[in-house]
Coordinates of C-alpha atoms in Angstrom, one line a residue:
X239 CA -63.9 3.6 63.1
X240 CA -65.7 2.3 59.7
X241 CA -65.9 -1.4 59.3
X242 CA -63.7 -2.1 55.7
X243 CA -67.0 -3.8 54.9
X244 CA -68.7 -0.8 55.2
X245 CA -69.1 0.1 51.4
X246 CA -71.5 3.3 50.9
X247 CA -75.0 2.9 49.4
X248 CA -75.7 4.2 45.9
X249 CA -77.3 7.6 46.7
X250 CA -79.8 9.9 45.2
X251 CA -81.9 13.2 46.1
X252 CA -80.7 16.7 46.9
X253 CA -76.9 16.0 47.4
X254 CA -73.9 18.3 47.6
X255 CA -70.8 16.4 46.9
X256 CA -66.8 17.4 48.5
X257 CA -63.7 15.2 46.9
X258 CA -60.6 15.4 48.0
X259 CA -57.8 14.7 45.4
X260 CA -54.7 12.8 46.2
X261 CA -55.4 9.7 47.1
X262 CA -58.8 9.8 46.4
X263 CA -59.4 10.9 43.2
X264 CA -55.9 10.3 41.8
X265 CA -53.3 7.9 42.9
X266 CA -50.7 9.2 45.1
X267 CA -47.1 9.5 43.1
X268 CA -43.5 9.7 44.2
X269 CA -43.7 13.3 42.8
X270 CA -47.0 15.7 43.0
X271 CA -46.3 16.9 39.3
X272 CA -46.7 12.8 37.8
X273 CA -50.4 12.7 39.5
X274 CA -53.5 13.0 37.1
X275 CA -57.2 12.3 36.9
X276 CA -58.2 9.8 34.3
X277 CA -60.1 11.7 31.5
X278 CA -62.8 9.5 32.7
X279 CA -63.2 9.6 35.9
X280 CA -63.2 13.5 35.4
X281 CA -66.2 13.4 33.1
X282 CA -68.2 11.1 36.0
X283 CA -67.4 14.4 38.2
X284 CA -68.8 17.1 35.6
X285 CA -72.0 14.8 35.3
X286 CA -72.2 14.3 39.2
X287 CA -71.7 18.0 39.7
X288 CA -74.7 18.8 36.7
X289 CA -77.0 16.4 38.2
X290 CA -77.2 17.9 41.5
X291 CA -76.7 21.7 40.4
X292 CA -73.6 22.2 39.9
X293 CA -72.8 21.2 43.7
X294 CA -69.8 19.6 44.0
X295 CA -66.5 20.5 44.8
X296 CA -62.5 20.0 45.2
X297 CA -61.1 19.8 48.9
X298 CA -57.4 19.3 48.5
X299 CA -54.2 20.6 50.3
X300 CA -53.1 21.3 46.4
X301 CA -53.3 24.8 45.2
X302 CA -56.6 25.8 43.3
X303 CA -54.2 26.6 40.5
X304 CA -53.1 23.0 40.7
X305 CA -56.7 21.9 41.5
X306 CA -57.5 24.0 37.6
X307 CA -55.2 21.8 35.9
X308 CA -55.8 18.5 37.1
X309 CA -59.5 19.0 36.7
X310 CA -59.5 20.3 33.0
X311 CA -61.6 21.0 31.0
X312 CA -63.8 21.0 33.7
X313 CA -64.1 24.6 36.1
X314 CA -65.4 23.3 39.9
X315 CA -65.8 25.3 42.9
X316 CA -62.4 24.7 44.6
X317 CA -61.0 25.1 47.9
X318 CA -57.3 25.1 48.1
X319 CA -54.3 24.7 50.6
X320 CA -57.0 23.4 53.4
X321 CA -59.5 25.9 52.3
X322 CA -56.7 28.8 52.7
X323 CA -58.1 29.8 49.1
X324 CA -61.7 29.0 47.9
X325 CA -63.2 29.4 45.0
X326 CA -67.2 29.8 45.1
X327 CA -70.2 29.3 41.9
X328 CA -69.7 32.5 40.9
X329 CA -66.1 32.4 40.4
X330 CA -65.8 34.9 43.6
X331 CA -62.3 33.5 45.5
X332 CA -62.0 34.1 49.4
X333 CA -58.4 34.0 50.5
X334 CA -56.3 33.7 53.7
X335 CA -53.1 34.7 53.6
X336 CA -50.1 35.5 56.2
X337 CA -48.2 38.7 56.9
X338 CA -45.3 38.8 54.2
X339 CA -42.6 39.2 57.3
X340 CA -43.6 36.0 58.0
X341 CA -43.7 33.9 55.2
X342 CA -40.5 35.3 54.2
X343 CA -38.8 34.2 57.3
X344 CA -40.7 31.0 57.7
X345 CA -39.0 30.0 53.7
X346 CA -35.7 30.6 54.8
X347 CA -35.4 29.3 58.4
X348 CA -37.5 25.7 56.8
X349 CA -35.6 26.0 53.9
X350 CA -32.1 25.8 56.1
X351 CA -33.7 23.5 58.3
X352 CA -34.6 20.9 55.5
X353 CA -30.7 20.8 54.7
X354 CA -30.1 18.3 57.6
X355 CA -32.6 15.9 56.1
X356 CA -31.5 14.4 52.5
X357 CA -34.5 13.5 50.5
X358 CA -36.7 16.1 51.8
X359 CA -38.7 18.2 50.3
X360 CA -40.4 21.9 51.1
X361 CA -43.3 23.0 49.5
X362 CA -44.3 26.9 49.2
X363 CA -47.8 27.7 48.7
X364 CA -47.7 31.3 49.5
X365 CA -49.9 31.4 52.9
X366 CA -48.3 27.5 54.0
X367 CA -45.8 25.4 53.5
X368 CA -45.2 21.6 52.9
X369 CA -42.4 19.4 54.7
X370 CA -42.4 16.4 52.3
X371 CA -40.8 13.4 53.5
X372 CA -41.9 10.8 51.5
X373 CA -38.4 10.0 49.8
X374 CA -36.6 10.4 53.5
X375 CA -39.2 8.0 56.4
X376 CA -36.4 8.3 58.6
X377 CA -36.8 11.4 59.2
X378 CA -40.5 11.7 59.7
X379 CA -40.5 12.6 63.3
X380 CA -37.4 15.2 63.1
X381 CA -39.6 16.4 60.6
X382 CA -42.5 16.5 62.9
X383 CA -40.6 18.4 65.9
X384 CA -39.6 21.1 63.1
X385 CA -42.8 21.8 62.2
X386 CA -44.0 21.7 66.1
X387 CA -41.1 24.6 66.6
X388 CA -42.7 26.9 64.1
X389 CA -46.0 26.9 65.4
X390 CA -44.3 28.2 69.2
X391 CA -42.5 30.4 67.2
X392 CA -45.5 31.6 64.7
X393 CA -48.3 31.3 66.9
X394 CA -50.2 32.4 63.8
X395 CA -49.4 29.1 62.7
X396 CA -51.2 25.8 62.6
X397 CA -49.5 22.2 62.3
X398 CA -51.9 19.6 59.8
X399 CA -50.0 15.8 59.5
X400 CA -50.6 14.0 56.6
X401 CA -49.1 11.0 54.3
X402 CA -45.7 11.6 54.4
X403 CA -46.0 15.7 54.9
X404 CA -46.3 18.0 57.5
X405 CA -48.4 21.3 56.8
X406 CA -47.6 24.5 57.9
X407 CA -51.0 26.4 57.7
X408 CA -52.8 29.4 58.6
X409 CA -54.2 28.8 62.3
X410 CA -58.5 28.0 61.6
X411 CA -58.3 26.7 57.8
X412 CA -59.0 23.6 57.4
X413 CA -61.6 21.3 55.1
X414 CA -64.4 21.2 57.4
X415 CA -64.5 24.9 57.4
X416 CA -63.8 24.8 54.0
X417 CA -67.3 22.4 54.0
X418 CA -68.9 24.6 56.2
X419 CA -68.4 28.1 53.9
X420 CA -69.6 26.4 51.0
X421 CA -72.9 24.6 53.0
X422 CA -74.3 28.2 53.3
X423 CA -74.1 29.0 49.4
X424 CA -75.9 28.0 46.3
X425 CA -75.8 26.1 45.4
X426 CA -74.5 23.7 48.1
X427 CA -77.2 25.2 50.8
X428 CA -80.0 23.1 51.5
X429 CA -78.4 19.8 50.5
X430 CA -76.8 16.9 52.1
X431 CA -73.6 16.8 51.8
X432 CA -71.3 13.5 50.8
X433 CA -67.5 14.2 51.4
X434 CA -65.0 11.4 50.3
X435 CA -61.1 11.9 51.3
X436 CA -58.3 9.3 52.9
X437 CA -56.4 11.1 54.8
X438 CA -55.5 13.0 58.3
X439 CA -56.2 16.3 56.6
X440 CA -59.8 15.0 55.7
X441 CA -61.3 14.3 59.2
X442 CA -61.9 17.7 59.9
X443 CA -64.2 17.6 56.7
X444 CA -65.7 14.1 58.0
X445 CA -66.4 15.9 61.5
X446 CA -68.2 18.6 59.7
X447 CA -70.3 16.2 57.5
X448 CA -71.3 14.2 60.0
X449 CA -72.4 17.0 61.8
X450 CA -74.0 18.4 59.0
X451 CA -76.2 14.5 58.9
X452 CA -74.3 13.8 55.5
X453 CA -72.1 10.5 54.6
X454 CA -68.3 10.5 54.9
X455 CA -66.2 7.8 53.1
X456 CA -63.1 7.1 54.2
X457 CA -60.6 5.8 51.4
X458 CA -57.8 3.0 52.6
X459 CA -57.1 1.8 55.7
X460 CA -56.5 3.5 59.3
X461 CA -58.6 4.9 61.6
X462 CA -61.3 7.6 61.1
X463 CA -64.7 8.8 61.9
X464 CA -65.9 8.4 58.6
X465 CA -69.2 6.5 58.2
X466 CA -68.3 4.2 55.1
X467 CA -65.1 3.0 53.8
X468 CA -64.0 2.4 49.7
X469 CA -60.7 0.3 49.8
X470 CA -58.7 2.5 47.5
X471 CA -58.9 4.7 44.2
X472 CA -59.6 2.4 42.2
X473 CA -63.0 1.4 43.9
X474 CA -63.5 5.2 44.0
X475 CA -63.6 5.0 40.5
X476 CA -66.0 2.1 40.2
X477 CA -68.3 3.4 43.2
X478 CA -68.5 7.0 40.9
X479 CA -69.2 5.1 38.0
X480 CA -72.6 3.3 39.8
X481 CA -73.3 6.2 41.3
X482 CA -73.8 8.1 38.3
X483 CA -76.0 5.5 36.6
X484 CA -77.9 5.1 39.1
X485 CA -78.5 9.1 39.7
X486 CA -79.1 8.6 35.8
X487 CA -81.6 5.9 36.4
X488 CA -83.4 8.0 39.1
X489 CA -83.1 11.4 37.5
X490 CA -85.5 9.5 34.2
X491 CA -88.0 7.5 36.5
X492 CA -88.6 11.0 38.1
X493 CA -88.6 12.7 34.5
X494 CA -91.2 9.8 33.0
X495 CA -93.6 9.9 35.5
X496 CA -93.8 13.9 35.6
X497 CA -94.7 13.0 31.7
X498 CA -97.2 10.7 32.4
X499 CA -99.0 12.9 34.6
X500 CA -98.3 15.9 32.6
X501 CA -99.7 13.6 29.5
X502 CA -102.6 12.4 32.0
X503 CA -103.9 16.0 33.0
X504 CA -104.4 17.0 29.7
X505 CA -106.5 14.3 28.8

């Protein structure tokens, strides 16, 4: 488990950066629809991403569709629904999806299901589905059981806990994969990679990272295998923000001294 203490050092060098987005990028909302990035903190991420090459991307359990919007104007390599859809440099998506049959029948039977529980909420997302409960606590481990049932009954299926949700996904997607599809691309190959994220869904993509020899950052409280902690969004935002000077800062030293000795051999 990271200490709280444990704030991560102001990097620079060949880096490949992964955000996740609720939660870490936004503030999490009683509704998905009232979440945004602040116009600011999306221009820190389009200068992160063009000082190291255009490598950094959006891990989120959101829809790349979703992902689109909430990042605009700004186009990132995405990965979607766990990494269900991805979106690489080149604008090339990869997709896993699930038989029609059963999609159709997993709507309606979750659909039905959610009926018992007031103040829930299902989520379709085409190849899985979301059991929102954060309007309805009670009912989190009813909730839990449900989603348990599908996977014996879909054994295509794989269950993913998060804040207040239960994922029904496609079994093998998850963000560490997600990680580990875009590590072997430009122009993510070759770097180290940095993925910040706060929640159960994220560890897979901390696994992978650390695996990988990059730094994880763990957002909030609980426990995780992340290697550094930031306390909440908010110190997100003003850990991007120093970050990105001092990339800045490194980026010019680098640039001057190429000059001087550019300046020096011609003399």
């Amino acid at each position: 488990m990271a200490d709280v203490s444990s704030v991560p050092p102001l990097l620079s060098g060949n880096l490949a950066f992964f955000f996740d987005l609720d939660g870490t990028l936004a503030e999490i909302k009683p509704h998905p629809d009232q979440v945004t990035i602040p116009a600011a903190v999306r221009t820190l991420l389009q200068k992160i991403s063009m000082m190291n090459d255009g490598a950094l991307a959006l891990i989120s359990g959101r829809s790349m569709a979703e992902l689109d919007k909430l990042a605009t104007p700004f186009h990132f390599p995405l990965a979607g629904v766990h990494g269900a859809e991805r979106r690489d440099i080149n604008d090339k998506t990869h997709v896993v999806t699930l038989p029609e049959p059963v999609v159709s029948a997993l709507q309606q039977q979750l659909t039905e299901a959610l009926l018992q529980f007031p103040g829930t909420d299902l989520e379709a997302k085409g190849m899985a589905f979301a059991l929102h409960y954060r309007h309805a606590p009670e009912a989190a481990d009813a909730i839990l059981q449900l989603a348990q049932s599908m996977t014996l009954r879909y054994p295509e299926l794989a269950l993913q806990p998060g804040k207040c949700v239960v994922e029904l996904k496609p079994l093998g997607i998850d963000k560490g994969a997600a990680i580990r599809a875009f590590m072997q691309e430009a122009p993510f190959a070759g770097k180290t990679p940095v993925f910040i994220g706060d929640d159960l869904t994220d560890e897979a993509g901390f696994k992978q990272v650390n695996a990988l020899g990059g730094l994880t950052i763990k957002v909030g409280s609980g426990e995780t295998i992340a290697h550094y902690r930031l306390a909440n969004v908010r110190m997100v935002y003003h850990w991007l923000g120093k970050l990105t000077h001092h990339i800045e800062q490194q980026k010019s030293a680098i640039s001057r001294g190429e000059d001087y000795e550019s300046l020096s051999g011609s003399l």
